[in-house]
XYZ file of C-alpha atoms in Angstrom:
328
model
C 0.000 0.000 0.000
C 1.051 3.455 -0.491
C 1.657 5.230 2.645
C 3.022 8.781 3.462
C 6.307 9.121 5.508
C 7.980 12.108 6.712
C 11.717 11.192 6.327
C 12.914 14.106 7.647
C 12.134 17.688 8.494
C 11.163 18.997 5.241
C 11.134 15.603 3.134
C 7.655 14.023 2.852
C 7.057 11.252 -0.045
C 5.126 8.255 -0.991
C 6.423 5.072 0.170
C 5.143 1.688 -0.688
C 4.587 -0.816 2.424
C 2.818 -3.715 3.374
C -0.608 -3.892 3.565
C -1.611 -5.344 6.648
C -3.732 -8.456 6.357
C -3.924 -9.428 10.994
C -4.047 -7.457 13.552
C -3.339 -7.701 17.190
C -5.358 -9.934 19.670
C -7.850 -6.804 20.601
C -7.157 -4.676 17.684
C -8.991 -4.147 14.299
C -7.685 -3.436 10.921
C -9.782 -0.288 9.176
C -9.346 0.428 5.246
C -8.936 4.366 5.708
C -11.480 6.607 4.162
C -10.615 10.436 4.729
C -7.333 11.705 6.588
C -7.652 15.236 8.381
C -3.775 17.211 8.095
C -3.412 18.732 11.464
C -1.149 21.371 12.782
C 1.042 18.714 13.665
C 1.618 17.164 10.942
C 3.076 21.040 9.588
C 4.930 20.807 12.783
C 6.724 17.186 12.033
C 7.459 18.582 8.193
C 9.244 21.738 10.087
C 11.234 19.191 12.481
C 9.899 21.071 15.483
C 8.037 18.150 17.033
C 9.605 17.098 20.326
C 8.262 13.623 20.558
C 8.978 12.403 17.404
C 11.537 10.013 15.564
C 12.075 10.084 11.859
C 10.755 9.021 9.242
C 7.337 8.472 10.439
C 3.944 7.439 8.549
C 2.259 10.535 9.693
C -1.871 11.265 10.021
C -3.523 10.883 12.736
C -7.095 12.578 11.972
C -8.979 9.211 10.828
C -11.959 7.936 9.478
C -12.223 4.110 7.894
C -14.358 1.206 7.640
C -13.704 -2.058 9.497
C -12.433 -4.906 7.221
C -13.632 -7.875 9.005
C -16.072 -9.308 11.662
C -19.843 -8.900 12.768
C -18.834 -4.591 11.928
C -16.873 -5.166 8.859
C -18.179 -2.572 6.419
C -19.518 0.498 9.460
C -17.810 3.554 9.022
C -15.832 4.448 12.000
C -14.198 7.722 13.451
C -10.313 6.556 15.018
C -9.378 7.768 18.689
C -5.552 8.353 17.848
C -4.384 8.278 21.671
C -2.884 4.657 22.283
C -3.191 4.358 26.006
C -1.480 1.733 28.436
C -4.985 0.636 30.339
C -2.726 0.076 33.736
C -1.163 3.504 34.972
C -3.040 5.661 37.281
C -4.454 8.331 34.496
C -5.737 5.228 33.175
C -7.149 3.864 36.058
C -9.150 6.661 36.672
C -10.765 7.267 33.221
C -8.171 9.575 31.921
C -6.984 7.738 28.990
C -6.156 11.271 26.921
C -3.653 11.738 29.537
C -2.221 8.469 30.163
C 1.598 8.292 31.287
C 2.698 6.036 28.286
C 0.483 7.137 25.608
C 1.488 6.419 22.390
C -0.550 8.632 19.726
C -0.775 7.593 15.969
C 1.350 9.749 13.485
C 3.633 10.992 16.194
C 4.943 8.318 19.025
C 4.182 5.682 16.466
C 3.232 5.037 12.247
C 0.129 6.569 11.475
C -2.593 6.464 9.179
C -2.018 8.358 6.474
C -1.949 5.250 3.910
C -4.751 2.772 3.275
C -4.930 0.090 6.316
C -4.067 0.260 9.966
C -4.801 -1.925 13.046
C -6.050 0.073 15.590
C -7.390 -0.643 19.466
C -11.019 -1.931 18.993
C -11.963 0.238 22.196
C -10.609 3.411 19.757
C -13.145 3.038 16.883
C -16.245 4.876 17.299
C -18.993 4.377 15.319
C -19.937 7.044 12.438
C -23.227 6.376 11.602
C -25.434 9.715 9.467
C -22.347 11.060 8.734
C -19.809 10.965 5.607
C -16.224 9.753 5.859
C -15.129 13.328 5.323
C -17.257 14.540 7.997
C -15.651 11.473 10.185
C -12.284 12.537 9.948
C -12.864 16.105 11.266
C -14.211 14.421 14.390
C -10.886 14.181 16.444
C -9.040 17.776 15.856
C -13.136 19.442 16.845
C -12.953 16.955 20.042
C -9.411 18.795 21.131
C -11.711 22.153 21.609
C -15.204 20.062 22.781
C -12.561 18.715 25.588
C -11.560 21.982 26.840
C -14.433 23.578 26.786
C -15.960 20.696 29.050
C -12.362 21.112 31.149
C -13.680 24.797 31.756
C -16.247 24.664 32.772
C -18.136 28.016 30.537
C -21.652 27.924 30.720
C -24.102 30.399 29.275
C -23.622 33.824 30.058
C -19.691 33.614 30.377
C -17.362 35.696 28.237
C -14.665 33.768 26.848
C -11.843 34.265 25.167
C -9.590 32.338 22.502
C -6.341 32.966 21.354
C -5.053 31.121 18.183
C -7.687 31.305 15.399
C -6.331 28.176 13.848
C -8.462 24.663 13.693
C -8.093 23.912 17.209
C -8.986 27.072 18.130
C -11.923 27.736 15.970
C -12.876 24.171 17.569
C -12.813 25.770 20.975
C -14.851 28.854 19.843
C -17.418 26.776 18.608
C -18.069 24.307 21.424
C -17.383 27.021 23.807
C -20.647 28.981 21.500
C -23.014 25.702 21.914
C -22.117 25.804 25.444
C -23.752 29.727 25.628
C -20.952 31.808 25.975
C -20.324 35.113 24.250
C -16.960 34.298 22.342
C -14.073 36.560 21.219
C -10.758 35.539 19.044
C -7.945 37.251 19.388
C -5.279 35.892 16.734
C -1.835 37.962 14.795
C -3.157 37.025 11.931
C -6.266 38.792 9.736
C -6.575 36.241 7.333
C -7.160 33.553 10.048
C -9.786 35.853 11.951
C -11.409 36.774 8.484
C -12.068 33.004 8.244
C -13.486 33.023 11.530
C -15.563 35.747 10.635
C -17.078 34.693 6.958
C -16.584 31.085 7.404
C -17.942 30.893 11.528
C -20.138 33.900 11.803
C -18.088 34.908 14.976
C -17.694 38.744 14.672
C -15.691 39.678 18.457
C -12.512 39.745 16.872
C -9.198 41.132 18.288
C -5.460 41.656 17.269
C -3.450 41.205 20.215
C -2.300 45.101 20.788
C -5.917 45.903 20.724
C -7.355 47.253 24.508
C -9.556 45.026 25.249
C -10.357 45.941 28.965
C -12.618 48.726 28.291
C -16.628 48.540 28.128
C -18.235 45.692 29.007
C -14.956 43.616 28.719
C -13.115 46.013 31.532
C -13.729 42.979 34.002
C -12.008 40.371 32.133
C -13.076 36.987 30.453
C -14.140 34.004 32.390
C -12.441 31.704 30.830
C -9.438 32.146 28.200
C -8.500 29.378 25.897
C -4.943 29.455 24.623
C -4.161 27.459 21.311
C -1.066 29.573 20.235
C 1.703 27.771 21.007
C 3.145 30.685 22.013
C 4.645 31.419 26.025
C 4.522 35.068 25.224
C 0.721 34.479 24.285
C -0.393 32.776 27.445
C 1.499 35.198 29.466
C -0.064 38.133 27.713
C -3.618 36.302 28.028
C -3.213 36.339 32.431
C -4.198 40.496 32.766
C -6.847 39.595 30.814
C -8.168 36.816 32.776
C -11.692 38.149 35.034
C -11.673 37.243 38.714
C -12.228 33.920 39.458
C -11.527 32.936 36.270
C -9.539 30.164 33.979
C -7.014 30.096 31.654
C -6.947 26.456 29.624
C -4.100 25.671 28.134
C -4.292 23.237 24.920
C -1.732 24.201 22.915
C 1.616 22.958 24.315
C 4.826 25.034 24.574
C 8.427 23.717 25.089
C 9.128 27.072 27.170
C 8.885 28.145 31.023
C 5.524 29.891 31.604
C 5.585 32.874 34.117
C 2.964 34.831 35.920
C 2.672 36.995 38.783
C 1.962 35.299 42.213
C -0.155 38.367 43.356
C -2.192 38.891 40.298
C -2.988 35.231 39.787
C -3.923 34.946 43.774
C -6.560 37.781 44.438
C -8.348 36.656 41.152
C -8.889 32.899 42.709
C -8.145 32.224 39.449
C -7.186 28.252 37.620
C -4.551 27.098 34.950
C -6.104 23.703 33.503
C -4.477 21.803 31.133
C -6.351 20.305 28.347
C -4.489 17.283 26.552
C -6.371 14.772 23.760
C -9.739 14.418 23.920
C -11.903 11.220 25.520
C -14.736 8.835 23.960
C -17.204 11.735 25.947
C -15.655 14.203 23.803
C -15.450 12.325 20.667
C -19.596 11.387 20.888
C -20.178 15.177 21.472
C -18.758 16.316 18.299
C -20.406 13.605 16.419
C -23.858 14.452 17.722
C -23.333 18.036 17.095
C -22.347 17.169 13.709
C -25.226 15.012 13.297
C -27.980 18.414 14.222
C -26.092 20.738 11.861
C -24.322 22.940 15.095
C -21.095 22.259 12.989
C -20.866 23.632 9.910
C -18.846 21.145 8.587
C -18.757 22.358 4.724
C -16.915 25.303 6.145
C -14.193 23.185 8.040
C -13.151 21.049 4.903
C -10.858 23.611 3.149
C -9.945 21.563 0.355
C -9.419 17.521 -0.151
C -6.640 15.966 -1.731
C -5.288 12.760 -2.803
C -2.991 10.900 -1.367
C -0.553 10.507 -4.503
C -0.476 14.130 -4.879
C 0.182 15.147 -1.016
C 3.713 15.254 -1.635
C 4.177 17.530 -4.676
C 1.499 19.757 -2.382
C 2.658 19.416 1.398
C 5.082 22.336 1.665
C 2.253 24.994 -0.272
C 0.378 23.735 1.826
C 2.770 24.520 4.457
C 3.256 28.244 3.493
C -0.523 28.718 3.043
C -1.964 27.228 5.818
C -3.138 30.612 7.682
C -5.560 30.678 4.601
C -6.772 27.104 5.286
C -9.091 25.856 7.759
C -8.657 21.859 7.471
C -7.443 19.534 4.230
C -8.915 16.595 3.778
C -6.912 13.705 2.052
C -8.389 10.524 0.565
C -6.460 7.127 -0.092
């Protein structure tokens, strides 16, 4: 089968392996249908991954249908997030943050090819909705996840900062859950997206003043997905008494704040990592009522022949792209 592999930062190209024909005692083999190209996937291309050995098969966004068995045929959405089952995260129904996870695409070959074995507890089933639609599942659930870690609730003002795909994720789950959202992103082609694509129109660049009006108290909850230490430090002023910043992008670099400041406000870092089966379901149904507007998501879809001849455009342009879709 053909299969994509990153050889090394900034060589990507189509490499023939074997298709597998068993799986593991417990796993399932899937014939992929749609591959989503995530932020990290731009990330391993740029060799500024931290977890990850080269080459790898990379794609980890995943929708398929099961080869074999009493389900051989269903359309399935893939949980990426490999977990142990035995350490304590595990234990206590925290697989998205298990201590030896192994995620597909990164800490092990993914599925950006035409057949994988995957855990049968990771394959959710995708019924009333297309295999494109699928494969956006897992990048939304990131954002459904940390909105649910927040805790927003109708009536809070939230902010997010990164107007890319896992932050438009955010801004939309944290909308369904009734909260009045703002973006706040460097860019003006990704908050124009957010604007004509999204409908949201409380947009910000980040030297705008924002703590004036009816914003001079803060935002109840901030949602980082930057990637940026500067960002997240810049987001604390802005952060309302008793208040919460969540963290789901991931930085490499110390994060500082002032002890006093972050006190009197009562206020809460949380970390949001993954996304569980809870999170996964949620999309899905909201997908299924029409609260996603998943035509809007799918920037463009590809095949997989052509991804390398299109990776690194796709690279350079990718503030003007929302998600790329790429079929076997």
């Amino acid at each position: 089968m053909d299969s994509i592999v990153c050889l090394e930062p900034g060589r990507i190209t189509v490499e023939s392996r074997p298709l597998p024909v068993t799986a593991p005692e417990g796993w399932v083999l899937v014939d992929i249908a749609a591959i989503g190209i995530c932020g990290t996937d731009y990330h391993i291309f740029e060799g500024k991954h931290p977890f990850l050995e080269y080459p790898r098969v990379i794609g980890h966004e995943l929708s398929g249908h099961i080869v074999e068995g009493p389900d051989a045929g269903r359309l399935v959405v893939v949980n990426p997030y490999v977990s142990c089952g035995t350490c304590r995260a595990c234990r206590r129904g925290k697989p998205n943050c298990c201590s030896r996870i192994e995620v597909l695409g990164v800490h092990r070959d993914g599925g950006m090819c035409s057949r994988i074995a995957v855990p049968a507890q990771n394959l959710y089933s995708a019924e009333g909705l297309t295999a494109r639609q699928a494969a956006m599942v897992e990048f939304l659930a990131i954002g459904a996840h940390a909105v649910s870690r927040s805790g927003v609730c109708a009536g809070d003002l939230a902010l997010v900062t990164g107007a890319g795909p896992i932050g438009i994720g955010a801004a939309i789950f944290a909308r369904l859950a009734g909260a009045e959202v703002h973006l706040m992103d460097l860019s003006g082609a990704r908050l124009d997206l957010a604007r004509d694509l999204f409908g949201f129109d409380r947009l910000h660049r980040p030297d705008d003043d924002l703590l004036r009006g009816e914003l001079a108290d803060g935002f109840d909850a901030i949602f980082d997905a930057t990637g940026s230490a500067r960002a997240i430090e810049g987001g604390f002023p802005l952060l309302a008494h008793g208040g919460s910043t969540i963290l789901i992008s991931v930085v490499k670099d110390d994060i500082t704040f002032t002890d006093s400041e972050f006190h009197k406000r009562e206020a809460r870092i949380v970390g949001s990592r993954n996304a569980l089966k809870s999170d996964f379901e949620r999309v899905m149904e909201a997908m299924r009522s029409g609260d996603v507007p998943t035509d809007a998501i799918a920037s463009e879809t590809i095949g997989l022949a052509d991804l390398p001849q299109r990776f690194s455009g796709l690279v350079e342009n990718r503030e003007h792209l929302v998600k790329v879709l790429v079929t076997p």
